[in-house]
Amino acid sequence: MQNYSLDELREMKELTETIKQNLAAIEASGWTLNDLDDMRTESIAVVTNLAVIDESEWDLDSMEDMRKEAESTVARLEDIEKAS
């Protein structure tokens, strides 16, 4: 068995308490492990998308302009679809 210093033991105790509090909060929230896994997956996708945007040469204003153009195109296509 490894000999830990008093400071290391205190730090481990604090981490253990934090983990217990987080687990209690998760349990109280009613979220399932599947819900949490879905959130983790969605978070990974967001981080990946942000990394791609960050590495691209587009700035946020350009991205906003492209989003507006895409929304406008969708609206026009919906109008055409309704008219036919």
PDB file of C-alpha atoms in Angstrom:
ATOM      1  CA  MET A   1       0.000   0.000   0.000  1.00  0.00           C
ATOM      2  CA  GLN A   2       1.240   3.453  -0.889  1.00  0.00           C
ATOM      3  CA  ASN A   3       1.866   5.968   1.860  1.00  0.00           C
ATOM      4  CA  TYR A   4      -0.014   9.196   1.199  1.00  0.00           C
ATOM      5  CA  SER A   5       0.691  12.534   2.794  1.00  0.00           C
ATOM      6  CA  LEU A   6      -1.973  14.226   4.843  1.00  0.00           C
ATOM      7  CA  ASP A   7      -2.456  16.816   2.072  1.00  0.00           C
ATOM      8  CA  GLU A   8      -2.927  14.071  -0.534  1.00  0.00           C
ATOM      9  CA  LEU A   9      -5.490  12.335   1.665  1.00  0.00           C
ATOM     10  CA  ARG A  10      -7.372  15.602   2.169  1.00  0.00           C
ATOM     11  CA  GLU A  11      -7.392  16.204  -1.585  1.00  0.00           C
ATOM     12  CA  MET A  12      -8.698  12.675  -2.220  1.00  0.00           C
ATOM     13  CA  LYS A  13     -11.411  13.221   0.395  1.00  0.00           C
ATOM     14  CA  GLU A  14     -12.463  16.484  -1.279  1.00  0.00           C
ATOM     15  CA  LEU A  15     -12.575  14.804  -4.696  1.00  0.00           C
ATOM     16  CA  THR A  16     -14.602  11.923  -3.280  1.00  0.00           C
ATOM     17  CA  GLU A  17     -17.071  14.357  -1.715  1.00  0.00           C
ATOM     18  CA  THR A  18     -17.398  16.242  -4.998  1.00  0.00           C
ATOM     19  CA  ILE A  19     -18.062  12.995  -6.856  1.00  0.00           C
ATOM     20  CA  LYS A  20     -20.697  12.001  -4.287  1.00  0.00           C
ATOM     21  CA  GLN A  21     -22.414  15.384  -4.643  1.00  0.00           C
ATOM     22  CA  ASN A  22     -22.376  15.148  -8.440  1.00  0.00           C
ATOM     23  CA  LEU A  23     -23.803  11.627  -8.366  1.00  0.00           C
ATOM     24  CA  ALA A  24     -26.537  12.734  -5.963  1.00  0.00           C
ATOM     25  CA  ALA A  25     -27.397  15.672  -8.239  1.00  0.00           C
ATOM     26  CA  ILE A  26     -27.549  13.393 -11.280  1.00  0.00           C
ATOM     27  CA  GLU A  27     -29.756  10.928  -9.423  1.00  0.00           C
ATOM     28  CA  ALA A  28     -32.058  13.735  -8.238  1.00  0.00           C
ATOM     29  CA  SER A  29     -32.336  15.128 -11.771  1.00  0.00           C
ATOM     30  CA  GLY A  30     -34.001  11.978 -13.045  1.00  0.00           C
ATOM     31  CA  TRP A  31     -31.556  11.699 -15.933  1.00  0.00           C
ATOM     32  CA  THR A  32     -30.669   8.221 -17.051  1.00  0.00           C
ATOM     33  CA  LEU A  33     -27.240   7.057 -18.120  1.00  0.00           C
ATOM     34  CA  ASN A  34     -28.543   7.060 -21.700  1.00  0.00           C
ATOM     35  CA  ASP A  35     -29.569  10.722 -21.320  1.00  0.00           C
ATOM     36  CA  LEU A  36     -26.122  11.602 -20.024  1.00  0.00           C
ATOM     37  CA  ASP A  37     -24.455   9.643 -22.823  1.00  0.00           C
ATOM     38  CA  ASP A  38     -26.610  11.478 -25.389  1.00  0.00           C
ATOM     39  CA  MET A  39     -25.576  14.816 -23.847  1.00  0.00           C
ATOM     40  CA  ARG A  40     -21.934  13.761 -23.964  1.00  0.00           C
ATOM     41  CA  THR A  41     -22.269  12.797 -27.630  1.00  0.00           C
ATOM     42  CA  GLU A  42     -23.976  16.108 -28.454  1.00  0.00           C
ATOM     43  CA  SER A  43     -21.260  18.009 -26.572  1.00  0.00           C
ATOM     44  CA  ILE A  44     -18.564  16.220 -28.554  1.00  0.00           C
ATOM     45  CA  ALA A  45     -20.338  17.187 -31.792  1.00  0.00           C
ATOM     46  CA  VAL A  46     -20.514  20.837 -30.703  1.00  0.00           C
ATOM     47  CA  VAL A  47     -16.827  20.886 -29.771  1.00  0.00           C
ATOM     48  CA  THR A  48     -15.941  19.249 -33.096  1.00  0.00           C
ATOM     49  CA  ASN A  49     -18.007  21.789 -35.031  1.00  0.00           C
ATOM     50  CA  LEU A  50     -16.427  24.665 -33.125  1.00  0.00           C
ATOM     51  CA  ALA A  51     -12.967  23.289 -33.867  1.00  0.00           C
ATOM     52  CA  VAL A  52     -13.787  23.085 -37.581  1.00  0.00           C
ATOM     53  CA  ILE A  53     -15.118  26.646 -37.548  1.00  0.00           C
ATOM     54  CA  ASP A  54     -12.069  27.833 -35.622  1.00  0.00           C
ATOM     55  CA  GLU A  55      -9.726  26.235 -38.166  1.00  0.00           C
ATOM     56  CA  SER A  56     -11.648  27.613 -41.131  1.00  0.00           C
ATOM     57  CA  GLU A  57     -11.033  30.993 -42.687  1.00  0.00           C
ATOM     58  CA  TRP A  58     -14.624  32.104 -42.075  1.00  0.00           C
ATOM     59  CA  ASP A  59     -15.419  34.543 -39.341  1.00  0.00           C
ATOM     60  CA  LEU A  60     -18.638  34.481 -37.349  1.00  0.00           C
ATOM     61  CA  ASP A  61     -20.214  37.234 -39.458  1.00  0.00           C
ATOM     62  CA  SER A  62     -19.635  35.181 -42.611  1.00  0.00           C
ATOM     63  CA  MET A  63     -21.136  32.135 -40.914  1.00  0.00           C
ATOM     64  CA  GLU A  64     -24.174  34.195 -39.877  1.00  0.00           C
ATOM     65  CA  ASP A  65     -24.594  35.437 -43.458  1.00  0.00           C
ATOM     66  CA  MET A  66     -24.449  31.849 -44.746  1.00  0.00           C
ATOM     67  CA  ARG A  67     -27.027  30.778 -42.154  1.00  0.00           C
ATOM     68  CA  LYS A  68     -29.378  33.581 -43.241  1.00  0.00           C
ATOM     69  CA  GLU A  69     -28.930  32.626 -46.899  1.00  0.00           C
ATOM     70  CA  ALA A  70     -29.671  28.992 -46.085  1.00  0.00           C
ATOM     71  CA  GLU A  71     -32.814  29.956 -44.145  1.00  0.00           C
ATOM     72  CA  SER A  72     -33.941  32.144 -47.044  1.00  0.00           C
ATOM     73  CA  THR A  73     -33.384  29.306 -49.510  1.00  0.00           C
ATOM     74  CA  VAL A  74     -35.362  26.915 -47.317  1.00  0.00           C
ATOM     75  CA  ALA A  75     -38.219  29.424 -47.090  1.00  0.00           C
ATOM     76  CA  ARG A  76     -38.266  29.861 -50.893  1.00  0.00           C
ATOM     77  CA  LEU A  77     -38.245  26.097 -51.410  1.00  0.00           C
ATOM     78  CA  GLU A  78     -41.127  25.717 -48.962  1.00  0.00           C
ATOM     79  CA  ASP A  79     -43.073  28.420 -50.849  1.00  0.00           C
ATOM     80  CA  ILE A  80     -42.431  26.645 -54.165  1.00  0.00           C
ATOM     81  CA  GLU A  81     -43.499  23.342 -52.632  1.00  0.00           C
ATOM     82  CA  LYS A  82     -46.728  24.868 -51.285  1.00  0.00           C
ATOM     83  CA  ALA A  83     -47.499  26.477 -54.650  1.00  0.00           C
ATOM     84  CA  SER A  84     -47.161  23.226 -56.573  1.00  0.00           C
TER      85      SER A  84
END
